[in-house]
Tab-separated table of C-alpha atoms in Angstrom:
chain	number	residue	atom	x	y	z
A	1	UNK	CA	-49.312	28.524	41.520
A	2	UNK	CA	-51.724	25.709	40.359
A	3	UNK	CA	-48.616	23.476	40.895
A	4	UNK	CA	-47.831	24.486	44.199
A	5	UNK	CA	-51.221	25.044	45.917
A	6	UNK	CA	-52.889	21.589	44.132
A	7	UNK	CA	-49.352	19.369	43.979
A	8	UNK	CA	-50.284	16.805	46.726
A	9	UNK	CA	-53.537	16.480	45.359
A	10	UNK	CA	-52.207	15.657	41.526
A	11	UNK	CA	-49.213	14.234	42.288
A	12	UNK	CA	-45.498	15.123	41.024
A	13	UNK	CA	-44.929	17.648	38.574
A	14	UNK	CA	-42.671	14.399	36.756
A	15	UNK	CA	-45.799	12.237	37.217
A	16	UNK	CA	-47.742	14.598	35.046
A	17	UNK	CA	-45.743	14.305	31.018
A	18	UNK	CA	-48.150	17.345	30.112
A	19	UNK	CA	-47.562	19.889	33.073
A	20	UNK	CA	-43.966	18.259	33.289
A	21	UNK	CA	-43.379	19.147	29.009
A	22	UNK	CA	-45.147	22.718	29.674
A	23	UNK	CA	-42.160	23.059	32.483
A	24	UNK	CA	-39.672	22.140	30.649
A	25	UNK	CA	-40.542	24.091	27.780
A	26	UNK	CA	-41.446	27.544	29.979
A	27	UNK	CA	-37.000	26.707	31.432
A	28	UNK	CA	-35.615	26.374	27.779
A	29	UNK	CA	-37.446	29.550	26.922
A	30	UNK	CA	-35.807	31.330	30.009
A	31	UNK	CA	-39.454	32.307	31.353
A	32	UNK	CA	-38.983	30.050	34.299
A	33	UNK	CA	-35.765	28.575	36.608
A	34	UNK	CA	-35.886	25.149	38.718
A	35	UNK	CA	-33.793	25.974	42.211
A	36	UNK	CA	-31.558	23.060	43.095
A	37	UNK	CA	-34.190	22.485	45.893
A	38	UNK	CA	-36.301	21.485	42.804
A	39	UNK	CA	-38.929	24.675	42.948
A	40	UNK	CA	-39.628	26.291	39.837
A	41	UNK	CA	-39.487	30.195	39.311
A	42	UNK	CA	-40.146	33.393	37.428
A	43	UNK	CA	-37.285	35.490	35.316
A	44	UNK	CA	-37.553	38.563	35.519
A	45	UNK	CA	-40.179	40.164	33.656
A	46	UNK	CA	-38.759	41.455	30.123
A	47	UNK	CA	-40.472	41.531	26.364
A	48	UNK	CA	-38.115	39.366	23.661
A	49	UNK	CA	-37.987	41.181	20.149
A	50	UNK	CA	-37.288	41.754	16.705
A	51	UNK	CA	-36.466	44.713	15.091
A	52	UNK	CA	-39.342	45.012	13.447
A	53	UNK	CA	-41.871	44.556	16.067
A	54	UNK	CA	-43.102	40.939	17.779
A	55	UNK	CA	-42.404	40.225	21.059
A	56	UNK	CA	-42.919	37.409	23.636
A	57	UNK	CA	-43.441	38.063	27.326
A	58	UNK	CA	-41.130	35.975	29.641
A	59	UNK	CA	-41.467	36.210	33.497
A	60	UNK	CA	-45.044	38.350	32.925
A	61	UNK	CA	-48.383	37.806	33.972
A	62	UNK	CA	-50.419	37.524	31.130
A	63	UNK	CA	-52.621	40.859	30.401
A	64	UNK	CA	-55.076	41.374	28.141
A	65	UNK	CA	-52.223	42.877	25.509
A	66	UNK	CA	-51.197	39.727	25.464
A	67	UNK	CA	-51.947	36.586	22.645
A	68	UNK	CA	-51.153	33.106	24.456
A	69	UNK	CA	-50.050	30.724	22.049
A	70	UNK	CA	-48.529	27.021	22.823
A	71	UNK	CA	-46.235	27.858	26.095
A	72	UNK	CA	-45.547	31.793	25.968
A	73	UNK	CA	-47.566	35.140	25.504
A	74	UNK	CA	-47.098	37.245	22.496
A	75	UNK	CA	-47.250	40.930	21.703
A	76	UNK	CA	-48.571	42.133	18.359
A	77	UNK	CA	-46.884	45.459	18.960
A	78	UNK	CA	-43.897	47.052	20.838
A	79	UNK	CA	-43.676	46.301	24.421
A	80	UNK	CA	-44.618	49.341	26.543
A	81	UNK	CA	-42.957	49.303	30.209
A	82	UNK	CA	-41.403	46.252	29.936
A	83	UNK	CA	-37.189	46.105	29.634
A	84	UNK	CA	-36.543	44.389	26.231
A	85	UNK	CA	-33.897	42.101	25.211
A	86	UNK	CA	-33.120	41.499	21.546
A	87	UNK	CA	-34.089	38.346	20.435
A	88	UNK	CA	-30.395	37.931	18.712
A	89	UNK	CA	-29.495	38.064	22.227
A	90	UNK	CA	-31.880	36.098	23.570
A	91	UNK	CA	-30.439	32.977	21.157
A	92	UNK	CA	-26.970	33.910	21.767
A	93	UNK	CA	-24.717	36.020	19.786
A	94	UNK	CA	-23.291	34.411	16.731
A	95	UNK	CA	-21.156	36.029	13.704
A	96	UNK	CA	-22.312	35.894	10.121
A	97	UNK	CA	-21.323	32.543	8.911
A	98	UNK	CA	-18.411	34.007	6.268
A	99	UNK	CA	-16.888	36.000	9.318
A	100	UNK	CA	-17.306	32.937	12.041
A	101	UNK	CA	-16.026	30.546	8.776
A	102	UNK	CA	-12.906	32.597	8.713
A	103	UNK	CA	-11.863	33.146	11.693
A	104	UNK	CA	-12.173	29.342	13.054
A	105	UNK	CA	-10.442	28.073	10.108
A	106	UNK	CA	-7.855	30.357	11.144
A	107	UNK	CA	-7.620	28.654	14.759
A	108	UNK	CA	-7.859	25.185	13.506
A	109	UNK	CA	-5.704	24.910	10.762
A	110	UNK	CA	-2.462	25.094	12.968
A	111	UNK	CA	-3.745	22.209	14.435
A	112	UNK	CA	-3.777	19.953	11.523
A	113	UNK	CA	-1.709	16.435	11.538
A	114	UNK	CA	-0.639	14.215	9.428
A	115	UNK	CA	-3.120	10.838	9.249
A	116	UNK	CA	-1.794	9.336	6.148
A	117	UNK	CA	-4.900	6.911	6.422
A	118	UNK	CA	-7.731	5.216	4.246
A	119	UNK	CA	-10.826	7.895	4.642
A	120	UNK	CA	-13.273	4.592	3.950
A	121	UNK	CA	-14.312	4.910	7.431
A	122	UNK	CA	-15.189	8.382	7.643
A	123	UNK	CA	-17.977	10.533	6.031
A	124	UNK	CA	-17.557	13.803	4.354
A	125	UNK	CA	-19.801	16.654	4.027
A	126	UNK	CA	-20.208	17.527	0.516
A	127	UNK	CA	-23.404	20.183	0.325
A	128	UNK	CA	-21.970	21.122	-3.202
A	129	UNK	CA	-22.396	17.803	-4.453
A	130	UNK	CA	-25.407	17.386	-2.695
A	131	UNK	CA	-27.124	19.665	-4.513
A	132	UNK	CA	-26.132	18.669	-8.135
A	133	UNK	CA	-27.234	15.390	-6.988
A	134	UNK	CA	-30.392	15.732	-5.268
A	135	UNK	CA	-28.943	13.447	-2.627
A	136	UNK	CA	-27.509	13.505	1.326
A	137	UNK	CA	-25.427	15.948	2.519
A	138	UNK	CA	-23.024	13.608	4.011
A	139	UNK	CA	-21.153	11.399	1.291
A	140	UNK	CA	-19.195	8.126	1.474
A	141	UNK	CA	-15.332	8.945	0.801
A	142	UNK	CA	-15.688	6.852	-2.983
A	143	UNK	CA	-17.824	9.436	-4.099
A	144	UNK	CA	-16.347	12.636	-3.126
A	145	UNK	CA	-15.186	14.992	-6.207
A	146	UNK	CA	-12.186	17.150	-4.371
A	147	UNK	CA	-12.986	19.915	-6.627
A	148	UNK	CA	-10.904	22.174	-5.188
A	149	UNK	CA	-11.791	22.465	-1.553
A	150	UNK	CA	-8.423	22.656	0.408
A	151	UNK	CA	-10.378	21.365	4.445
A	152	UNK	CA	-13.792	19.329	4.110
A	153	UNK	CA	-15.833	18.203	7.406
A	154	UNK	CA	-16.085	14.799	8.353
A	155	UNK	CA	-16.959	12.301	10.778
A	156	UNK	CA	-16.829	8.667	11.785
A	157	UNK	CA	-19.504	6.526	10.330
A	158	UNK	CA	-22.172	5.935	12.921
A	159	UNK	CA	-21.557	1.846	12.104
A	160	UNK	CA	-17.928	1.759	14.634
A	161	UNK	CA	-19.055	4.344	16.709
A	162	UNK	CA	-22.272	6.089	19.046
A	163	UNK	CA	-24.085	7.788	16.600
A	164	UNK	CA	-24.383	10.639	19.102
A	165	UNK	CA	-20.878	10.739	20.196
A	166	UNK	CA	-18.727	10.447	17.296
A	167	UNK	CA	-15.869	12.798	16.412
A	168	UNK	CA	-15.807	15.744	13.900
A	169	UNK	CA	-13.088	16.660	11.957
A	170	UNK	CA	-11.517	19.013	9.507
A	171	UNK	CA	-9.718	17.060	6.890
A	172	UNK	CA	-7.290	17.316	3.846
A	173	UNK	CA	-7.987	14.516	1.661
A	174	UNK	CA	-5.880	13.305	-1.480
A	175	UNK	CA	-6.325	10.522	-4.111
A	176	UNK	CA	-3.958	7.660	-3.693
A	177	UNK	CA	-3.932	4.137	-5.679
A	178	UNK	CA	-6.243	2.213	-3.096
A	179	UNK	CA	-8.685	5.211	-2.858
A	180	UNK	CA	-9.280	8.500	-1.123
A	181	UNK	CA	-7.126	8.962	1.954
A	182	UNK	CA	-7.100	11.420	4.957
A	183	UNK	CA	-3.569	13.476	4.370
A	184	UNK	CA	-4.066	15.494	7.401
A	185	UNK	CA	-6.933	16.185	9.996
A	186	UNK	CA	-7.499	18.443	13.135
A	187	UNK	CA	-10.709	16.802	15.800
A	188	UNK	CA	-13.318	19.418	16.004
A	189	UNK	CA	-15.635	21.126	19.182
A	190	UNK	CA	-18.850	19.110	18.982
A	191	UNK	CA	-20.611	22.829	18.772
A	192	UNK	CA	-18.327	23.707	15.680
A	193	UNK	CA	-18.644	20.985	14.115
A	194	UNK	CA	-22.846	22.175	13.585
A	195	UNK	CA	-21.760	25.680	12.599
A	196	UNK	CA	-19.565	24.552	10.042
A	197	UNK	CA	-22.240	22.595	8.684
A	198	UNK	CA	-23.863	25.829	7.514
A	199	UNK	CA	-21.310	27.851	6.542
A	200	UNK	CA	-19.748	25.538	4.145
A	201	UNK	CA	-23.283	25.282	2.697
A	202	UNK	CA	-22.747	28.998	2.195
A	203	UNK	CA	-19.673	28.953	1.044
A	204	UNK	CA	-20.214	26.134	-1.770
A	205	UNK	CA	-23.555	28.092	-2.584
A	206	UNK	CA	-25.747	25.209	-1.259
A	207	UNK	CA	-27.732	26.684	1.159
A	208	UNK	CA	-30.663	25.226	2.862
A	209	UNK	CA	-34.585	25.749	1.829
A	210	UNK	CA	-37.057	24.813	4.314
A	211	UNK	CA	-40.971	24.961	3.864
A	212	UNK	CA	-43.755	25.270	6.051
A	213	UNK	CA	-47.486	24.187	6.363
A	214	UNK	CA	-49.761	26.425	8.043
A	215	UNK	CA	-53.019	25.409	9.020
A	216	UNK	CA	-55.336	27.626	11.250
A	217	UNK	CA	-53.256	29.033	14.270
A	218	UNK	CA	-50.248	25.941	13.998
A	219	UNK	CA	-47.158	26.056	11.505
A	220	UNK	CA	-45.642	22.569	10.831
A	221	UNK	CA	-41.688	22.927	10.028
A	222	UNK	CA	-39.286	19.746	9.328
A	223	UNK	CA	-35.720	20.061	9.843
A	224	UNK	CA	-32.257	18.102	10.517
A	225	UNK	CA	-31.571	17.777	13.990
A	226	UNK	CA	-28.204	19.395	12.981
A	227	UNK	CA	-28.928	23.363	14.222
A	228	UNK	CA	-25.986	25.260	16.591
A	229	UNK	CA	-26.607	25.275	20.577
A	230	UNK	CA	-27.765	28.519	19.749
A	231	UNK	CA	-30.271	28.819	17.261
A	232	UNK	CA	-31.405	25.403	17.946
A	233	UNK	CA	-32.902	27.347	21.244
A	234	UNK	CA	-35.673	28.885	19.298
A	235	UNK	CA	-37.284	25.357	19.472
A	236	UNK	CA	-38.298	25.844	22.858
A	237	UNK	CA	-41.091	28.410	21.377
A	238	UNK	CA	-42.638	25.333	19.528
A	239	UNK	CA	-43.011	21.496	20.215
A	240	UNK	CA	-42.125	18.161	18.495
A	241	UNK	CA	-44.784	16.712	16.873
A	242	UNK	CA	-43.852	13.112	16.359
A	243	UNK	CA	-44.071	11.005	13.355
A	244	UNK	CA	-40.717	12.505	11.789
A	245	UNK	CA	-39.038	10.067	9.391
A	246	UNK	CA	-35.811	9.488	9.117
A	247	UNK	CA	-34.778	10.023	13.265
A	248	UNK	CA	-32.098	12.636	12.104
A	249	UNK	CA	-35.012	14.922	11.666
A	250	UNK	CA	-37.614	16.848	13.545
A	251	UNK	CA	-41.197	17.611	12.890
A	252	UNK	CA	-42.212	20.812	14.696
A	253	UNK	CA	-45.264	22.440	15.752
A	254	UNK	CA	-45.299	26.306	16.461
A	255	UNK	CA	-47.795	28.827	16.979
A	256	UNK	CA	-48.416	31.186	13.793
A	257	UNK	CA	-46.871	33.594	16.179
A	258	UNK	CA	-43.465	32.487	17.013
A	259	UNK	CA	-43.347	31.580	12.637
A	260	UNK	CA	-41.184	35.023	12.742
A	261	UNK	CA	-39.040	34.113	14.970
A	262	UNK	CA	-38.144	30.897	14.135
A	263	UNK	CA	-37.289	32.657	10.592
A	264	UNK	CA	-34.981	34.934	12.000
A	265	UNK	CA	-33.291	32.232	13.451
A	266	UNK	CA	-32.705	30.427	10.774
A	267	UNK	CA	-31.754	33.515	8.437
A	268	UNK	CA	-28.433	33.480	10.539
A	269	UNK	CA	-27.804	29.751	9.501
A	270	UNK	CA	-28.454	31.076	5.650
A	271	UNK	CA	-31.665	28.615	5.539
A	272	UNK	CA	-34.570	30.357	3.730
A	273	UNK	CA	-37.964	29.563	5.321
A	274	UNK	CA	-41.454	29.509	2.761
A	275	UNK	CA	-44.194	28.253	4.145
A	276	UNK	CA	-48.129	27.726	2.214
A	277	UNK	CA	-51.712	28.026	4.017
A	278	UNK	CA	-53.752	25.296	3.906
C-alpha cells in the first residue's frame, strides 16, 4: 500500500535496494506475486507449519496473534481460521535421501558410457575421505582411495570451465599406469547433481554438522551454497549477511523464529543443526 499510494513520491520500488530486498524476499517466500504488468500482490491468506506447532502467516494482515520478525509474521501456536499448508509442502516434496539415492541411481546407470579418459581434469566428491581427513569435500582425482564405491560424483574443475555452469557427472573410475581414469560416466541434472551431494554423505556416514550463534532475537548460520532447489527455499525466511569467506559459502541471518524451520529443512538433507546463545 505504502508502495503504491507514496511510489511517485520515493521513486521506483528498484531504486529503493531496501524496499526492493523486502520484495523480493516477501515473492521467494510465496507471501507476495509480481504480475507481468510489474504490480506486486497478495497469496492467498494461509498459515505455513510444522507438525509440532510454528507457523508463519503468508498473504495475512498482521494481527495482534502475530510476532513480526525480519520479512514474515509468526505464530507461537496453531493457526485458528486460517487454511494451513505443511511446511514439507511448502519447500517442495522430496524423498528421504536412501529412497531418492536409489531410485535415481536406478535411472542413471543405464545411461553410463564408456570415457576411457584421464580423470586429472575432473573433481570427485569424496565426503568419506573428507571426514578422516578433516579436509574438502571435493578431492583432486590423485588422491581419491576407490574403496569400494562402484559410481562417485564429479565435476569439471572450475579452472577450464564457468564455475557456475560446469557439468556433473556420475562416474566409474579405475586405476591405470598414468593415474586414475574415468572408465565410464553418465552427465547429471544440475538439480541432482545437489541432492546427490547429500545422500552420498549419508550413505558413506559423513553427514553434515552445522552450528549456530544466537544472539538476542537473530540466529547466524554458515553454510555451502550447495542446498537442493528445494530446501534451499527456506532461505527466503532469513537474509545474507555478508562477510562470508570462502564465496562457496553463505552467512545467514534469521529471526530466532524461523531457527525451527530452517532445522527441519535441513533434517531432510541429513545435516544436524546446534546452535549456542551468546
Amino acid at each position: 500500500m505504502i508502495d503504491g499510494d507514496l511510489g511517485g513520491l520515493l521513486g521506483s520500488a528498484d531504486a529503493r535496494p531496501l524496499t526492493k530486498q523486502v520484495l523480493e524476499a516477501l515473492e521467494k517466500a510465496g507471501d507476495l506475486w509480481r504480475s507481468p504488468g510489474g504490480y506486486w500482490h497478495s497469496t492467498p491468506p494461509r498459515a505455513v507449519s510444522l507438525s509440532d506447532g510454528p507457523s508463519f502467516l503468508l498473504g495475512v494482515v498482521p494481527n495482534s496473534g502475530t510476532v513480526a520478525a525480519g520479512a514474515l509474521r509468526y505464530l507461537a501456536g496453531r493457526a485458528n481460521g486460517i487454511i494451513e499448508q505443511r511446511f514439507d509442502d511448502w519447500l517442495g516434496y522430496a524423498e528421504p535421501l536412501g529412497a531418492w539415492m536409489a531410485k535415481a541411481l536406478k535411472k542413471y546407470r543405464p545411461g553410463l558410457r564408456p570415457a576411457g579418459i584421464s580423470a586429472d581434469h575432473l573433481e570427485i566428491y569424496a565426503p568419506d575421505q573428507a571426514l578422516r581427513q578433516s579436509r574438502s569435500r571435493w578431492i583432486n582425482p590423485q588422491e581419491l582411495e576407490l574403496s569400494g564405491v562402484a559410481l562417485r560424483l564429479c565435476r569439471v574443475q572450475a579452472k577450464p570451465t564457468s564455475l557456475y555452469d560446469r557439468p556433473y557427472y556420475l562416474g566409474e573410475f579405475e586405476h591405470s599406469g598414468s593415474g586414475l581414469s574415468l572408465r565410464r560416466a553418465v552427465m547429471l541434472k544440475h538439480e541432482h547433481a545437489r541432492r546427490f551431494r547429500f545422500a552420498y554423505d549419508e550413505a558413506l556416514g559423513a553427514s553434515r554438522r552445522l552450528e549456530f550463534k544466537q544472539a538476542d532475537d537473530l540466529a547466524q548460520i554458515t553454510l555451502a551454497k550447495d542446498l537442493p532447489i528445494e530446501e534451499a527455499r527456506v532461505l527466503a525466511l532469513g537474509w545474507e549477511l555478508g562477510g562470508a569467506s570462502p564465496p562457496s559459502v553463505y552467512r545467514m541471518g534469521f529471526p530466532v523464529q524461523a531457527v525451527p524451520f530452517v532445522a527441519h529443512a535441513l533434517r531432510r538433507l541429513g545435516i544436524k543443526l546446534k546452535g549456542a546463545v551468546s
